């Protein structure tokens, strides 16, 4: 999808500035999210209630963006993910003051990610399996925070992308 944006360019001539308007199209790489698995549990995500903006227009669409840190999911999808993560981890969960990250107290016996689940994003043509280190941020040695939040526009951010090679097909159609 694209949104036209008007930009200006100026050219100086003999003390005058000439203003020219150019049409610029903002482009996003959009993936079609089919489902999400946490550990070996496929969630069978219900996308029907997702409130989507006109930008994407489809409840299953998610932008992949290496310039955005966190991953954002539509609120109803995020709620389903957060509930299953909380059940799998089975430790106290909380939202720290001044942050709205969902965090969990975890046991750290040398590997801070031990006992945290993997997550797989099932896209239309591929599955993207994420280790716990790409899903959780350790804010203290015994506190793991989910690097996924709810947001108005679903975005697959850069925290989930390390050590992955992403090939973009840049054809129009």
Short mmCIF file of C-alpha atoms in Angstrom, two decimals:
data_model
loop_
_atom_site.label_atom_id
_atom_site.label_comp_id
_atom_site.label_asym_id
_atom_site.label_seq_id
_atom_site.Cartn_x
_atom_site.Cartn_y
_atom_site.Cartn_z
CA UNK A 1 0.00 0.00 0.00
CA UNK A 2 1.14 3.55 -0.44
CA UNK A 3 0.33 7.01 0.78
CA UNK A 4 1.34 9.95 -1.38
CA UNK A 5 3.25 12.69 0.39
CA UNK A 6 4.10 16.08 -1.05
CA UNK A 7 7.65 17.31 -0.61
CA UNK A 8 9.33 20.51 -1.67
CA UNK A 9 12.60 21.17 -3.44
CA UNK A 10 14.02 24.67 -3.72
CA UNK A 11 16.31 26.07 -6.39
CA UNK A 12 18.02 29.42 -5.83
CA UNK A 13 18.32 31.79 -8.83
CA UNK A 14 19.37 35.41 -8.61
CA UNK A 15 18.06 35.82 -5.09
CA UNK A 16 14.73 34.06 -5.75
CA UNK A 17 13.69 30.62 -4.67
CA UNK A 18 11.62 28.50 -6.97
CA UNK A 19 9.42 25.93 -5.28
CA UNK A 20 8.66 22.64 -7.00
CA UNK A 21 6.31 19.99 -5.62
CA UNK A 22 7.15 16.32 -6.09
CA UNK A 23 4.93 13.35 -5.44
CA UNK A 24 6.62 10.79 -3.13
CA UNK A 25 5.11 7.41 -2.38
CA UNK A 26 5.79 5.83 1.02
CA UNK A 27 6.27 2.10 0.60
CA UNK A 28 6.12 -0.62 3.21
CA UNK A 29 6.98 -4.27 2.95
CA UNK A 30 3.84 -6.04 4.09
CA UNK A 31 3.56 -9.70 5.10
CA UNK A 32 0.42 -11.81 5.42
CA UNK A 33 0.32 -13.26 8.94
CA UNK A 34 -1.60 -16.54 9.05
CA UNK A 35 -1.07 -17.60 12.66
CA UNK A 36 1.33 -17.61 15.62
CA UNK A 37 2.69 -20.55 17.62
CA UNK A 38 4.11 -20.34 21.12
CA UNK A 39 6.26 -23.37 21.82
CA UNK A 40 4.44 -26.23 20.10
CA UNK A 41 1.01 -24.63 20.57
CA UNK A 42 -0.52 -23.14 17.45
CA UNK A 43 -2.83 -20.35 18.61
CA UNK A 44 -5.33 -20.29 15.72
CA UNK A 45 -5.40 -16.51 16.03
CA UNK A 46 -8.80 -14.89 15.59
CA UNK A 47 -8.26 -11.86 13.36
CA UNK A 48 -11.93 -10.95 12.92
CA UNK A 49 -12.07 -8.27 15.62
CA UNK A 50 -8.81 -6.56 14.70
CA UNK A 51 -9.26 -2.83 14.19
CA UNK A 52 -7.04 -2.00 11.23
CA UNK A 53 -6.14 1.35 9.80
CA UNK A 54 -6.72 2.23 6.17
CA UNK A 55 -2.95 1.94 5.73
CA UNK A 56 -3.03 -1.87 5.63
CA UNK A 57 -6.70 -2.62 5.16
CA UNK A 58 -6.39 -6.32 6.07
CA UNK A 59 -6.39 -7.71 9.60
CA UNK A 60 -3.71 -10.27 8.66
CA UNK A 61 -1.28 -7.70 7.20
CA UNK A 62 1.85 -6.78 9.14
CA UNK A 63 4.64 -4.41 8.09
CA UNK A 64 8.19 -5.74 8.35
CA UNK A 65 10.44 -2.85 9.38
CA UNK A 66 14.07 -3.04 10.50
CA UNK A 67 13.82 0.59 11.62
CA UNK A 68 11.20 -0.13 14.30
CA UNK A 69 12.54 -1.72 17.48
CA UNK A 70 9.59 -3.64 18.92
CA UNK A 71 6.97 -5.78 17.25
CA UNK A 72 3.42 -4.44 17.41
CA UNK A 73 0.28 -6.51 16.98
CA UNK A 74 -3.37 -5.47 16.80
CA UNK A 75 -4.74 -5.38 20.35
CA UNK A 76 -6.95 -8.46 20.01
CA UNK A 77 -4.08 -10.49 18.51
CA UNK A 78 -1.63 -9.20 21.14
CA UNK A 79 -4.04 -10.14 23.95
CA UNK A 80 -4.22 -13.72 22.65
CA UNK A 81 -0.41 -13.94 22.45
CA UNK A 82 0.16 -12.36 25.89
CA UNK A 83 -2.34 -14.72 27.55
CA UNK A 84 -0.69 -17.83 26.12
CA UNK A 85 2.82 -16.57 26.97
CA UNK A 86 1.70 -15.94 30.57
CA UNK A 87 0.27 -19.46 30.82
CA UNK A 88 3.40 -21.06 29.34
CA UNK A 89 5.84 -19.15 31.57
CA UNK A 90 3.65 -19.67 34.64
CA UNK A 91 5.48 -17.04 36.71
CA UNK A 92 4.22 -13.74 38.09
CA UNK A 93 3.63 -11.23 35.30
CA UNK A 94 3.45 -7.46 35.71
CA UNK A 95 3.80 -4.12 33.92
CA UNK A 96 6.73 -2.11 35.38
CA UNK A 97 6.11 1.52 36.35
CA UNK A 98 6.52 3.97 33.43
CA UNK A 99 6.61 1.10 30.92
CA UNK A 100 3.86 -0.89 29.32
CA UNK A 101 5.90 -3.99 28.56
CA UNK A 102 4.51 -7.25 29.86
CA UNK A 103 7.23 -8.64 32.13
CA UNK A 104 7.69 -11.90 34.00
CA UNK A 105 9.82 -12.91 36.95
CA UNK A 106 11.97 -15.83 35.76
CA UNK A 107 14.54 -18.12 37.29
CA UNK A 108 18.08 -17.51 36.08
CA UNK A 109 20.33 -20.51 36.57
CA UNK A 110 23.03 -19.32 34.17
CA UNK A 111 20.83 -18.99 31.06
CA UNK A 112 18.37 -16.11 31.47
CA UNK A 113 16.20 -17.45 28.62
CA UNK A 114 15.89 -20.98 30.03
CA UNK A 115 12.24 -21.92 30.37
CA UNK A 116 11.01 -19.13 28.08
CA UNK A 117 9.11 -20.28 24.98
CA UNK A 118 10.03 -20.00 21.33
CA UNK A 119 7.53 -18.26 19.07
CA UNK A 120 6.78 -18.90 15.40
CA UNK A 121 5.10 -16.38 13.15
CA UNK A 122 3.36 -18.29 10.35
CA UNK A 123 3.26 -16.15 7.22
CA UNK A 124 1.59 -16.99 3.90
CA UNK A 125 4.76 -18.44 2.35
CA UNK A 126 7.11 -19.11 5.27
CA UNK A 127 7.39 -19.70 9.00
CA UNK A 128 9.65 -17.42 11.05
CA UNK A 129 10.80 -19.26 14.19
CA UNK A 130 12.08 -17.03 16.97
CA UNK A 131 14.22 -18.10 19.91
CA UNK A 132 13.36 -16.62 23.32
CA UNK A 133 16.24 -14.12 22.98
CA UNK A 134 14.41 -12.53 20.02
CA UNK A 135 11.10 -12.33 21.88
CA UNK A 136 12.10 -11.25 25.37
CA UNK A 137 14.38 -8.48 26.66
CA UNK A 138 16.09 -9.12 29.97
CA UNK A 139 15.79 -5.94 32.04
CA UNK A 140 17.33 -7.57 35.10
CA UNK A 141 18.78 -11.03 35.52
CA UNK A 142 15.42 -12.34 36.75
CA UNK A 143 12.97 -10.15 34.78
CA UNK A 144 12.12 -10.93 31.16
CA UNK A 145 9.90 -8.50 29.23
CA UNK A 146 7.99 -9.38 26.08
CA UNK A 147 9.38 -7.33 23.15
CA UNK A 148 5.92 -7.36 21.58
CA UNK A 149 3.23 -4.78 22.33
CA UNK A 150 -0.18 -3.84 21.06
CA UNK A 151 -0.35 -1.03 18.53
CA UNK A 152 -2.61 0.54 15.95
CA UNK A 153 -0.44 -0.59 13.04
CA UNK A 154 1.01 -4.12 13.17
CA UNK A 155 4.79 -4.01 12.66
CA UNK A 156 7.34 -6.83 12.73
CA UNK A 157 10.22 -4.93 14.37
CA UNK A 158 13.98 -5.41 14.49
CA UNK A 159 14.26 -7.13 17.90
CA UNK A 160 12.72 -10.26 16.34
CA UNK A 161 14.93 -10.08 13.23
CA UNK A 162 18.56 -10.70 14.39
CA UNK A 163 20.47 -13.49 12.64
CA UNK A 164 17.86 -13.73 9.90
CA UNK A 165 18.37 -13.07 6.21
CA UNK A 166 15.38 -11.30 4.71
CA UNK A 167 14.95 -11.29 0.95
CA UNK A 168 12.63 -8.62 -0.40
CA UNK A 169 10.90 -9.17 -3.71
CA UNK A 170 10.77 -5.71 -5.21
CA UNK A 171 8.44 -6.30 -8.14
CA UNK A 172 5.21 -4.41 -8.52
CA UNK A 173 1.96 -6.21 -8.80
#
